Coordinates of C-alpha atoms and ligand atoms in Angstrom, one line a residue:
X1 CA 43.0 51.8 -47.4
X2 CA 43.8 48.7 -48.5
X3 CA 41.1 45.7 -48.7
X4 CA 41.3 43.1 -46.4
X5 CA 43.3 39.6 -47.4
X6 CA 41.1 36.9 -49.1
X7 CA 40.6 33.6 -47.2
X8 CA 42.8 31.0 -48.8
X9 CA 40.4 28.3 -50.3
X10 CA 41.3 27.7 -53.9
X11 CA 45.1 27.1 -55.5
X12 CA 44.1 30.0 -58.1
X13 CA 44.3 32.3 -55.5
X14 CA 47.9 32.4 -54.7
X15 CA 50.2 35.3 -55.4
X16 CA 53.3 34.9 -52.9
X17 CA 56.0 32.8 -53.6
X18 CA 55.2 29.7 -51.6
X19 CA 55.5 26.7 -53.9
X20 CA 52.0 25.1 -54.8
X21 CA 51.2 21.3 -55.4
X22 CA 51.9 19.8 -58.4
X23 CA 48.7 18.2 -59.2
X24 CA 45.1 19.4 -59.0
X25 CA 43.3 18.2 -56.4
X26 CA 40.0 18.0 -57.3
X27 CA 41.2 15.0 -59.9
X28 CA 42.5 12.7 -57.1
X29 CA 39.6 11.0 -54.7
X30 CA 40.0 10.2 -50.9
X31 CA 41.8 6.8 -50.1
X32 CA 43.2 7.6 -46.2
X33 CA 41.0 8.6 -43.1
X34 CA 43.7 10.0 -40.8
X35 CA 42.3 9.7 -37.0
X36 CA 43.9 13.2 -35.0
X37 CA 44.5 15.6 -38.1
X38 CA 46.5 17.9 -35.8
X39 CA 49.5 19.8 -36.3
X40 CA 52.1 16.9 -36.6
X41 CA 50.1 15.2 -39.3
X42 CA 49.9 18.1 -41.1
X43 CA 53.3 18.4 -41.0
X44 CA 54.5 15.1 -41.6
X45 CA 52.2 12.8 -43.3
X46 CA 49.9 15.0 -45.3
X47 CA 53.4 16.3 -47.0
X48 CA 55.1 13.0 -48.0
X49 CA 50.9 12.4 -49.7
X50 CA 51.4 15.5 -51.3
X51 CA 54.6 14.7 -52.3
X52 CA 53.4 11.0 -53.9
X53 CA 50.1 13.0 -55.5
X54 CA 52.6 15.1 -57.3
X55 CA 55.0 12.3 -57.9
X56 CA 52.2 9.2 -58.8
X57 CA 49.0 10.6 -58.9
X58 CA 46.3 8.3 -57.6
X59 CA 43.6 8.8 -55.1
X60 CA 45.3 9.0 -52.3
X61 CA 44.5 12.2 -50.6
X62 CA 43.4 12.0 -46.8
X63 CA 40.1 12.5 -45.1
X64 CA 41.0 13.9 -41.5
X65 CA 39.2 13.5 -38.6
X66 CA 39.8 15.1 -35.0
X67 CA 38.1 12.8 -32.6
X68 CA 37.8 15.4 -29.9
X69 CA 38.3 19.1 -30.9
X70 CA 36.6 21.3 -33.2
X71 CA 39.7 24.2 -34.2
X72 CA 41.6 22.2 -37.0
X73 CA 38.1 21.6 -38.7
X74 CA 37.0 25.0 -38.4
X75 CA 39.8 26.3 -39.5
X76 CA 40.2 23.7 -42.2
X77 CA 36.5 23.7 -43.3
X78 CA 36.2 27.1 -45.1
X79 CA 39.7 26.5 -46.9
X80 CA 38.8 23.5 -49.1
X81 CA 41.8 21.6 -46.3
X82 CA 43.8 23.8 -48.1
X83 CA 47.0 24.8 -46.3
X84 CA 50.3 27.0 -45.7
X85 CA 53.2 24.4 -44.4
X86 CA 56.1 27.0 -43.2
X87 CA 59.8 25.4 -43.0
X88 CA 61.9 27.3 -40.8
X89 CA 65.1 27.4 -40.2
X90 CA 68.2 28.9 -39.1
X91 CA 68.7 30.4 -42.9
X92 CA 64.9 31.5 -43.3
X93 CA 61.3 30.3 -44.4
X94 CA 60.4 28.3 -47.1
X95 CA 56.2 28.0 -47.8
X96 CA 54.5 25.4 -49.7
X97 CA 50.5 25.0 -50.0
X98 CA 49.4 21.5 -49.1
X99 CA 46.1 20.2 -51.0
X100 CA 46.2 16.3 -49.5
X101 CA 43.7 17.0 -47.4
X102 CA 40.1 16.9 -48.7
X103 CA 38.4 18.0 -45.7
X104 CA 38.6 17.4 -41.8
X105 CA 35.7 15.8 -39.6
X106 CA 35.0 17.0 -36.1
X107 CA 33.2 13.5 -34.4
X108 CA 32.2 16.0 -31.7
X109 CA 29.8 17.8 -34.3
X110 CA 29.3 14.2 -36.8
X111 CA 29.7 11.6 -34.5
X112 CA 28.8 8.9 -37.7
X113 CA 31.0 10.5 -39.9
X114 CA 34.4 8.9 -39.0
X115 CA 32.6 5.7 -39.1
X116 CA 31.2 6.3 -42.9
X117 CA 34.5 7.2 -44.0
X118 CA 36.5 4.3 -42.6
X119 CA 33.7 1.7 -44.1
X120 CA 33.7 3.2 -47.7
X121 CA 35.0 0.9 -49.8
X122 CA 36.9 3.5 -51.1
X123 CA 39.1 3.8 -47.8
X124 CA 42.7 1.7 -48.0
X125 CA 44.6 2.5 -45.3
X126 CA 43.8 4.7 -41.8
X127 CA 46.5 6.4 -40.2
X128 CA 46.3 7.7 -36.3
X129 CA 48.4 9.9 -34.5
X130 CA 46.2 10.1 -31.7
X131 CA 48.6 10.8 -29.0
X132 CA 50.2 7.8 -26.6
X133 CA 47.6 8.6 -24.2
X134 CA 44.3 8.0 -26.2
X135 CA 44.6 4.3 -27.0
X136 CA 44.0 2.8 -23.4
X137 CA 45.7 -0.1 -24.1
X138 CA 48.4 -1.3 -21.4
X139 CA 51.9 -1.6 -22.5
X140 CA 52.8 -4.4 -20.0
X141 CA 50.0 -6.8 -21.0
X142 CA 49.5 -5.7 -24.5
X143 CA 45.7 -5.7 -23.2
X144 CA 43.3 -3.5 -23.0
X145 CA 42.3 -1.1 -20.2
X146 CA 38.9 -1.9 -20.0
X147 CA 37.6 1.3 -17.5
X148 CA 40.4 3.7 -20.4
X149 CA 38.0 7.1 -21.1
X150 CA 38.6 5.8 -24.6
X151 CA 37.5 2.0 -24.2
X152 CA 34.9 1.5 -21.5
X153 CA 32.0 3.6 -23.6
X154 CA 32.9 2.0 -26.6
X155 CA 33.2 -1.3 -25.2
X156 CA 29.7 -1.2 -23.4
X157 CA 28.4 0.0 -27.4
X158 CA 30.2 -1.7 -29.9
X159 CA 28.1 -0.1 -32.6
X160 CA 28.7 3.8 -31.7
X161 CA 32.3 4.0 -31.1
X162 CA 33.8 7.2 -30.2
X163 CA 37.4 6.2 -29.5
X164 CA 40.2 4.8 -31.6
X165 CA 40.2 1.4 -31.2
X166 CA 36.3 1.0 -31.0
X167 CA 36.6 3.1 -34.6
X168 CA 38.7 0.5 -36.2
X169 CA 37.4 -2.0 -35.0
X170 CA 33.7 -1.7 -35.6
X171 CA 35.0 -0.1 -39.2
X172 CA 36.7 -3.6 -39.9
X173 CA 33.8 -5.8 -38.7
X174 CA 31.5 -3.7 -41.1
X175 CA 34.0 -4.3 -43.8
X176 CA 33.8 -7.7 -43.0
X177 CA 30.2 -8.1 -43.2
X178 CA 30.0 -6.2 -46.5
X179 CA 32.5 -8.0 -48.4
X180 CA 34.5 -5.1 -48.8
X181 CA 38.5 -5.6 -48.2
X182 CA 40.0 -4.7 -45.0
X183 CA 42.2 -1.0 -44.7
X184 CA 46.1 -1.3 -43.3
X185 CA 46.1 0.6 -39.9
X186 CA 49.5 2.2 -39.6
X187 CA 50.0 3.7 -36.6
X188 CA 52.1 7.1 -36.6
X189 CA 52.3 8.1 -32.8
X190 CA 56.1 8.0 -30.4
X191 CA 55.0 4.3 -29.3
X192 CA 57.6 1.7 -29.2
X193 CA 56.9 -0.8 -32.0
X194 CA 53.2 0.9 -32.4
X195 CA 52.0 -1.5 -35.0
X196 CA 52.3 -4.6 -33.2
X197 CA 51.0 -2.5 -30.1
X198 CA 47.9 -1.1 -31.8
X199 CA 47.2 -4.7 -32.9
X200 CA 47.3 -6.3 -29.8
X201 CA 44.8 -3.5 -28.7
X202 CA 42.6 -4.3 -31.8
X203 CA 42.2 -7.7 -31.3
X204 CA 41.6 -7.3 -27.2
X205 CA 39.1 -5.7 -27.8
X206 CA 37.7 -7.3 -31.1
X207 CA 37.6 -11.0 -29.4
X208 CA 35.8 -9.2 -25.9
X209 CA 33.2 -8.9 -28.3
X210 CA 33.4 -10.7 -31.5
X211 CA 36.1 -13.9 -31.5
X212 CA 35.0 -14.6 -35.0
X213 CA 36.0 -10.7 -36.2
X214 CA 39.2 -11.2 -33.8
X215 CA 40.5 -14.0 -36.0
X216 CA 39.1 -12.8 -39.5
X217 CA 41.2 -9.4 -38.5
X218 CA 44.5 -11.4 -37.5
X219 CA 44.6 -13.5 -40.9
X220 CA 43.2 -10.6 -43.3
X221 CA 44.5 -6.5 -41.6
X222 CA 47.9 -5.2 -41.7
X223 CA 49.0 -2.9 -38.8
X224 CA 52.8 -1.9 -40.2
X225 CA 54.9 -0.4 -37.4
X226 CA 56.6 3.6 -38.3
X227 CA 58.6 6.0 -37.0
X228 CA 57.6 9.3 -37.9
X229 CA 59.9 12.6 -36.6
X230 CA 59.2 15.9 -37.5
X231 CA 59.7 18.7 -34.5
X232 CA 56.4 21.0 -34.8
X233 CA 55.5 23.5 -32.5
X234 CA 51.6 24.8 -32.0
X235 CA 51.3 27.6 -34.3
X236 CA 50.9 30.9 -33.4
X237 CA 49.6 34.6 -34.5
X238 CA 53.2 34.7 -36.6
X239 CA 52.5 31.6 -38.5
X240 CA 49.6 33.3 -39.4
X241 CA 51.6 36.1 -40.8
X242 CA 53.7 34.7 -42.4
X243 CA 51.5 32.5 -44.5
X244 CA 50.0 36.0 -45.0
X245 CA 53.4 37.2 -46.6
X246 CA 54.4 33.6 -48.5
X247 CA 50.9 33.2 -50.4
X248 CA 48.9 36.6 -50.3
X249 CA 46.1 34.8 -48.4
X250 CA 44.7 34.7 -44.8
X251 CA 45.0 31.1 -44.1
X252 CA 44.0 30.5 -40.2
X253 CA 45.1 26.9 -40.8
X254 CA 48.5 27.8 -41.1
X255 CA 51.1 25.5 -39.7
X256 CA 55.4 25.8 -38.7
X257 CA 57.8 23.0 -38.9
X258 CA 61.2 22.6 -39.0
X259 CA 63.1 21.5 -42.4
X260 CA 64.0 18.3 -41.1
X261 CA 61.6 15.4 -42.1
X262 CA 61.6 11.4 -42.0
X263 CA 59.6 8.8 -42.0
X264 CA 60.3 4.9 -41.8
X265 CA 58.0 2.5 -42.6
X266 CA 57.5 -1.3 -42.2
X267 CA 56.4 -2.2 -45.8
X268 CA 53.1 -4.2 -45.0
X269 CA 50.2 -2.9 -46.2
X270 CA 47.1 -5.3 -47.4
X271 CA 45.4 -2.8 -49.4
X272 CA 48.1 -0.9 -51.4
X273 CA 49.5 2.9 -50.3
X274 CA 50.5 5.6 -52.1
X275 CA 54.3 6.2 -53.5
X276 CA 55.0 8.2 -50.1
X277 CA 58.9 7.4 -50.8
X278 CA 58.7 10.6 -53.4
X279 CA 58.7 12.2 -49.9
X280 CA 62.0 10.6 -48.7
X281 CA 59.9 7.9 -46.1
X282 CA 62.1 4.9 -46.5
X283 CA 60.3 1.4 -46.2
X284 CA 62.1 -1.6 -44.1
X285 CA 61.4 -4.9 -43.1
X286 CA 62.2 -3.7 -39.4
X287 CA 61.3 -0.1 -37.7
X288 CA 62.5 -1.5 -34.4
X289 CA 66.5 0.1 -34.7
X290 CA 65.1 3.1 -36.2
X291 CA 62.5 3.7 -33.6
X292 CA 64.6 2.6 -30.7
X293 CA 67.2 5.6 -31.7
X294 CA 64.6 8.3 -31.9
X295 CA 62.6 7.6 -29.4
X296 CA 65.6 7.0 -26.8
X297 CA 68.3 9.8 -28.3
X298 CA 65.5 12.6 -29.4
X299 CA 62.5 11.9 -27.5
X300 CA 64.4 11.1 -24.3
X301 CA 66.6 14.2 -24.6
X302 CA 63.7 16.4 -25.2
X303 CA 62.1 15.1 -22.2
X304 CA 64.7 15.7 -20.0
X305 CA 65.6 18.8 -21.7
X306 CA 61.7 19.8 -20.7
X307 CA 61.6 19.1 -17.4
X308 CA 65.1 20.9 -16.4
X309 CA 64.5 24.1 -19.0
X310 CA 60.9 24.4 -17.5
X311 CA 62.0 24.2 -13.9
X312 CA 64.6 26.8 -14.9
X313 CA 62.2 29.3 -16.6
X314 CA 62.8 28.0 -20.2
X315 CA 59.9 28.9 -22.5
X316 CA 61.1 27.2 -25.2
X317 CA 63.5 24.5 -26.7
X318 CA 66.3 27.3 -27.8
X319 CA 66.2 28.7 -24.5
X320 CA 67.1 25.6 -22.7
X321 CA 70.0 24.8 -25.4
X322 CA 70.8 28.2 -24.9
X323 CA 71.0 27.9 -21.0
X324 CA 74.8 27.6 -19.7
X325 CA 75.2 24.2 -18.6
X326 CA 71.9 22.8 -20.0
X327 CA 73.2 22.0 -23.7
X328 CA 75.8 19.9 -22.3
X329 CA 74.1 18.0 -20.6
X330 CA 71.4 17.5 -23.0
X331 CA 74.4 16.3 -25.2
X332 CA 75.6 13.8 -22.4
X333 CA 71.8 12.3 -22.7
X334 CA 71.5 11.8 -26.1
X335 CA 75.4 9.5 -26.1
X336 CA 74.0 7.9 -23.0
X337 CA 70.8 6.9 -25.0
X338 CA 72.7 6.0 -28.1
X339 CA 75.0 3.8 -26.4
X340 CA 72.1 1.3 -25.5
X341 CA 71.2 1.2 -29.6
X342 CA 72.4 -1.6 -31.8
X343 CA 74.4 -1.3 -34.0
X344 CA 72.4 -1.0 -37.7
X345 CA 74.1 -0.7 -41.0
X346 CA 73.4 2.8 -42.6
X347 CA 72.9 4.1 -39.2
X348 CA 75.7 6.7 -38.1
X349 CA 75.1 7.8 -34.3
X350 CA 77.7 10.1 -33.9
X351 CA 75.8 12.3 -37.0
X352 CA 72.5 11.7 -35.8
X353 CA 73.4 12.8 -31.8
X354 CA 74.8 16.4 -33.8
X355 CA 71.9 16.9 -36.0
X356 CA 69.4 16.9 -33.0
X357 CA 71.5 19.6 -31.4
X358 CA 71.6 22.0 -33.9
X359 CA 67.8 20.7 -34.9
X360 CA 67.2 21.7 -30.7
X361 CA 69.2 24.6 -31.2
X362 CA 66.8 25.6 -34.2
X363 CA 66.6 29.6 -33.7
X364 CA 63.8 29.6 -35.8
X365 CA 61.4 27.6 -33.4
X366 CA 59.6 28.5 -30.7
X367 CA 58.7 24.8 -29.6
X368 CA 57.1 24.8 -26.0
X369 CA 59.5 23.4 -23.2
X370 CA 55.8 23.0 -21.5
X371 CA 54.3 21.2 -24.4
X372 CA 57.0 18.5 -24.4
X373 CA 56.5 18.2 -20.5
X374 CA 53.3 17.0 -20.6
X375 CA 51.8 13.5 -20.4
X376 CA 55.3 12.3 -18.8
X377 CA 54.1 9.0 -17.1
X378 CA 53.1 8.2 -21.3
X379 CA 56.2 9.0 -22.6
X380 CA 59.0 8.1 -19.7
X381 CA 59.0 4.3 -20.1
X382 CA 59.5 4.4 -23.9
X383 CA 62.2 7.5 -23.8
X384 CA 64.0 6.9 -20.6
X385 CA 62.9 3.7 -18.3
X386 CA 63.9 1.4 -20.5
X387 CA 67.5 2.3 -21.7
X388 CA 67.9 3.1 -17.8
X389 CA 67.0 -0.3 -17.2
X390 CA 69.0 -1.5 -20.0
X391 CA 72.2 0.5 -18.7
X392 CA 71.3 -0.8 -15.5
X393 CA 71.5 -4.6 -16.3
X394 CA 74.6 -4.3 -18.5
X395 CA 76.3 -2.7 -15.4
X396 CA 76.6 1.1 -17.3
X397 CA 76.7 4.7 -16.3
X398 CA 72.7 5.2 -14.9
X399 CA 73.1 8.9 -13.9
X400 CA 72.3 10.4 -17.4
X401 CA 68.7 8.8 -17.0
X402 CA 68.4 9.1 -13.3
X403 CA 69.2 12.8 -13.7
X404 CA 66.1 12.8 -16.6
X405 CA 63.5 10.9 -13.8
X406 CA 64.8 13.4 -10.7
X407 CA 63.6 16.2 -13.3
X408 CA 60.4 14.7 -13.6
X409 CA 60.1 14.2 -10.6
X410 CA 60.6 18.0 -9.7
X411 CA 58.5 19.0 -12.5
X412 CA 55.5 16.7 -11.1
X413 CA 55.7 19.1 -7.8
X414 CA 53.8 21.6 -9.8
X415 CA 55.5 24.7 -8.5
X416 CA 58.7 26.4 -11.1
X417 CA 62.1 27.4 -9.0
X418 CA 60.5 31.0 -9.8
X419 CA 57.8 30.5 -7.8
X420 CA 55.1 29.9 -10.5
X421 CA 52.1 27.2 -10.2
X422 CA 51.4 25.5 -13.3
X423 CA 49.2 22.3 -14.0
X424 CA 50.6 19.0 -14.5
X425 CA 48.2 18.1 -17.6
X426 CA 49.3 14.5 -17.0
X427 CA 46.3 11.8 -17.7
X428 CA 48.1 10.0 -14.4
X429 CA 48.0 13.5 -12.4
X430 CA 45.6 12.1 -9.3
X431 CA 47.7 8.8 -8.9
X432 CA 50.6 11.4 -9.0
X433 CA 49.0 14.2 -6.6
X434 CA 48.2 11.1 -4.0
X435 CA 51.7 9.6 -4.3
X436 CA 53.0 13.6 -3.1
X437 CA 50.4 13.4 -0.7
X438 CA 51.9 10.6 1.4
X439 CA 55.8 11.6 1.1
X440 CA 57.6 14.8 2.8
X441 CA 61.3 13.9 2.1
X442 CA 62.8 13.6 -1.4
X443 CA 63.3 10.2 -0.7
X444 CA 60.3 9.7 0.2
X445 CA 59.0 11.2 -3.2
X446 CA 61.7 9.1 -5.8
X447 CA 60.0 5.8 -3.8
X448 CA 56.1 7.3 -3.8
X449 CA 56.8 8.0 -7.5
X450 CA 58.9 5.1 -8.5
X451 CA 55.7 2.4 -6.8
X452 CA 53.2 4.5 -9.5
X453 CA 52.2 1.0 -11.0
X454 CA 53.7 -0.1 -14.8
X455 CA 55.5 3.3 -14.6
X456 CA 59.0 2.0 -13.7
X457 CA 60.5 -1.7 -14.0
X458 CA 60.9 -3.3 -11.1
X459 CA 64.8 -3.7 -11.9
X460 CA 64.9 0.1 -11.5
X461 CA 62.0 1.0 -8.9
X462 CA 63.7 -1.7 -6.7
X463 CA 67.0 -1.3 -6.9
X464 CA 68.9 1.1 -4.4
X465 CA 72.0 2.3 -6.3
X466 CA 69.3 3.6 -9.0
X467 CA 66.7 5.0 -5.9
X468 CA 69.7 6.6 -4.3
X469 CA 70.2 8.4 -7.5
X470 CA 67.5 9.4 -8.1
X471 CA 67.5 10.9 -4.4
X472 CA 70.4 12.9 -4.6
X473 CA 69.7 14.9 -7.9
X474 CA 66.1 15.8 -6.1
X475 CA 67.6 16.7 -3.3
X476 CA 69.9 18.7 -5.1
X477 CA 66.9 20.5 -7.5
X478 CA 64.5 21.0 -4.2
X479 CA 67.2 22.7 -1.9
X480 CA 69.6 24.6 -4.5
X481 CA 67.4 25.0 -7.6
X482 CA 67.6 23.9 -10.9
X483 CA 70.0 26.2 -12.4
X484 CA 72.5 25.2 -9.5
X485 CA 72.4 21.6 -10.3
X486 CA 72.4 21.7 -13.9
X487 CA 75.7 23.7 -13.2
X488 CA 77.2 21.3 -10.7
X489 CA 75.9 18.3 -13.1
X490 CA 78.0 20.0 -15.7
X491 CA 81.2 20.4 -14.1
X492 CA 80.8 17.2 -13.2
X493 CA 80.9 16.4 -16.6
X494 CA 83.8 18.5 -17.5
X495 CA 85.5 16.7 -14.6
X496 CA 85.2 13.3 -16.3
X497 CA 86.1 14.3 -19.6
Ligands
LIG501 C1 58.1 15.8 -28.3 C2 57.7 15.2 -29.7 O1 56.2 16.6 -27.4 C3 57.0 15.8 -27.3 O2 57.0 14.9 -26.4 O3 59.3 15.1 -27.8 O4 56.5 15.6 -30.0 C4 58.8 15.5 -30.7 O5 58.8 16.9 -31.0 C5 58.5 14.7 -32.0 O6 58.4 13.4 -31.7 C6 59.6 15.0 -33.0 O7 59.4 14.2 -34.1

């Protein structure tokens, strides 16, 4: 019989052929508190910090917090934060064995932890990637939502803040009060320009209750903008085995990626950071092109690639590229979306569109059509309302995007062409079960939809060429199905070619 696999919790344990970190981490102290130490950050992040440990040294490795759950601390606890990362691609698995992270807080189980970590003085920088829906700031007035799950608690007690922006902002006025130098916040999460947004929601919130903290934080903390892409599915029971076979070790912490990795940065940071270019994260004075692409080509494409392969009985990402007609028109998204970018020096188009469809056609990842569906009314006006509108105004092609909405649209009615109920798991999902309530016509639905307030511009929700778009592809998705009008989009396609 043989014995059972050891836990992974020290580097010495290793015996597969994963690659190990080139520095020991019990020389390099804590510097980062990283707010939602999910997947993604383990993915992304955490490796370009390993990367600069190896590369610079310093003490820049990252204390984690999740600010709801308890699984990534659990399973991060008992390994020392050690971890298998697990590349895969179309030619194989590559493992390395991540040691940035010290440890991982659950606030559920130490609500004062996240607190006493972001005050040490020892802290430089926090990073969040907290999903778009957890900041509760509104996008339209750069304010606060005062009743936000997030903000109203923490706005009502100042001093016992459970949500991100209450965290950094009772952190900083602490830091203020001690003397001790402020950290850069640099926001990480699929937000357009997500510095400039975080720090609108900072100070909201910071002159409600403080105007003295409000204008010490404006003069004194940097909140750089980023763009961060790195596909990463949950990990499964496979991940698991894997890690099993790359390092000899049962590591429950485990996490997939795909090879492809970047990171741009706006290089603003008012209390140092760590040398994450050893990575390959490129620093600019201006994130905006960059972010603009991938959130409009990728992000917008994966939506609408979600919403049509789900429909269609999809599970995963491969499955819709793999689907007849859906991989061209996925392909007809992405130009659409890249023909409202500018134009940026070092920034080819034409490469990036065909390295997202073989990174979507990825054999090697089983990436959740269902997981990218969610939270739709957080991610739409970033990935597709705004290059609609944008099309719109310059007098462009709209049917690319209104084909993306009328999918969201369908997906919203809860029910798959098979047959199967599913939940929305939209934060938005009563405003949107209400707004179905009232309409019995597709027409009817595109206009309940389209009022949903801040959702759409009024240059699109209004406008009737756009609404009787919209219209027609639902009416085509609720009477033939999806696979039907994915096949008539596409030879539509063919036609104009
Ligand atoms: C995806 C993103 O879930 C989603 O909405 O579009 O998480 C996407 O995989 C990442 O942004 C890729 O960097």
């Amino acid at each position: 019989m043989t014995a059972a696999p050891k836990r992974l919790a020290s580097l010495d344990q290793i015996s597969g052929e994963a690659r190990l970190p080139g520095y020991d981490p019990a020389r390099h102290g804590c510097a980062i508190v990283h707010l939602g130490a999910g997947a993604f950050h383990r993915a992304h992040q955490a490796v370009y910090t390993d990367d600069a440990l190896t590369a610079e040294g310093g003490d820049w490795r990252i204390t984690g917090v999740s600010l709801r759950g308890t699984d990534t601390a659990d399973a991060m606890q008992p390994q020392n934060g050690l971890y298998t990362l697990i590349e895969r691609g179309a030619a194989g698995s590559r493992g390395r064995v991540i040691a940035s992270v010290d440890r991982v807080i659950a606030a559920a189980r130490e609500p004062a932890a996240p607190l006493r970590a972001m005050v040490s003085p020892q802290t430089r920088i926090v990073t969040l990637t907290v999903t778009e829906k957890a900041y509760g700031i509104d996008r339209t007035s750069m304010a606060i939502d005062p009743d936000h799950p997030s903000i109203a608690p923490d706005l009502s007690d100042p001093r016992h803040p459970r949500g991100a922006i209450g965290l950094l902002v009772e952190s900083l006025r602490l830091r203020r009060d001690r003397g001790v130098a402020p950290f850069t916040v640099l926001c990480c999460d699929n937000l357009p320009e997500n510095g400039h947004l975080l720090r609108a929601g900072v100070q909201d919130f910071a002159r409600r209750i403080d105007p003295d903290l409000a204008d010490w934080m404006e003069a004194e903390v940097c909140f750089p903008s980023s763009m961060v892409d790195r596909i990463t599915p949950a990990a499964t029971p496979q991940t698991q085995d894997e890690a099993l076979r790359l390092t000899g070790c049962l590591d429950l912490a485990a996490i997939e990626t795909e090879p492809f990795s970047q990171w741009v940065i706006e290089d603003r940071f008012c209390n140092g950071r760590p040398a994450w270019e050893a990575g390959g994260a490129l620093f600019v004075k201006d994130v905006k092109p960059y972010e603009m692409m991938k959130l409009r080509m990728l992000n917008g494409a994966h939506s609408m690639l979600a919403y049509c392969g789900f429909i269609a009985g999809c599970k995963h990402v491969r499955d819709a590229m793999a689907h007849p007609h859906l991989a061209a028109l996925v392909d007809r998204h992405i130009a659409a979306a890249g023909s409202t970018l500018p134009d940026l020096a070092g920034l080819d188009l034409d490469s990036y569109r065909r390295d997202l469809i073989s990174r979507f056609c990825n054999p090697a990842i089983a990436h959740d059509t269902y997981q990218i569906a969610m939270d739709g009314t957080q991610k739409l006006p970033q990935r597709i309302c705004a290059p609609a509108a944008e099309t719109l105004s310059r007098g462009g092609d709209t049917r690319p995007f209104a084909f993306a909405v009328a999918a969201w649209m369908r997906y919203c009615i809860g029910k798959t062409d098979a047959g199967t109920d599913y939940p929305l798991r939209d934060p938005r999902q009563s405003e949107i079960q209400t707004a179905l309530g009232n309409a019995s016509s597709p027409a009817g639905i595109c206009a309940a939809l389209s009022q949903l307030p801040g959702l759409f511009p009024a240059s699109l929700a209004d406008n009737d060429s756009w609404q009787d778009q919209l219209t027609g592809f639902l009416t085509e998705m609720l009477q033939h199905g999806m696979d039907h009008t994915l096949a008539a989009a596409a030879s539509d396609l063919t036609q104009v070619n």
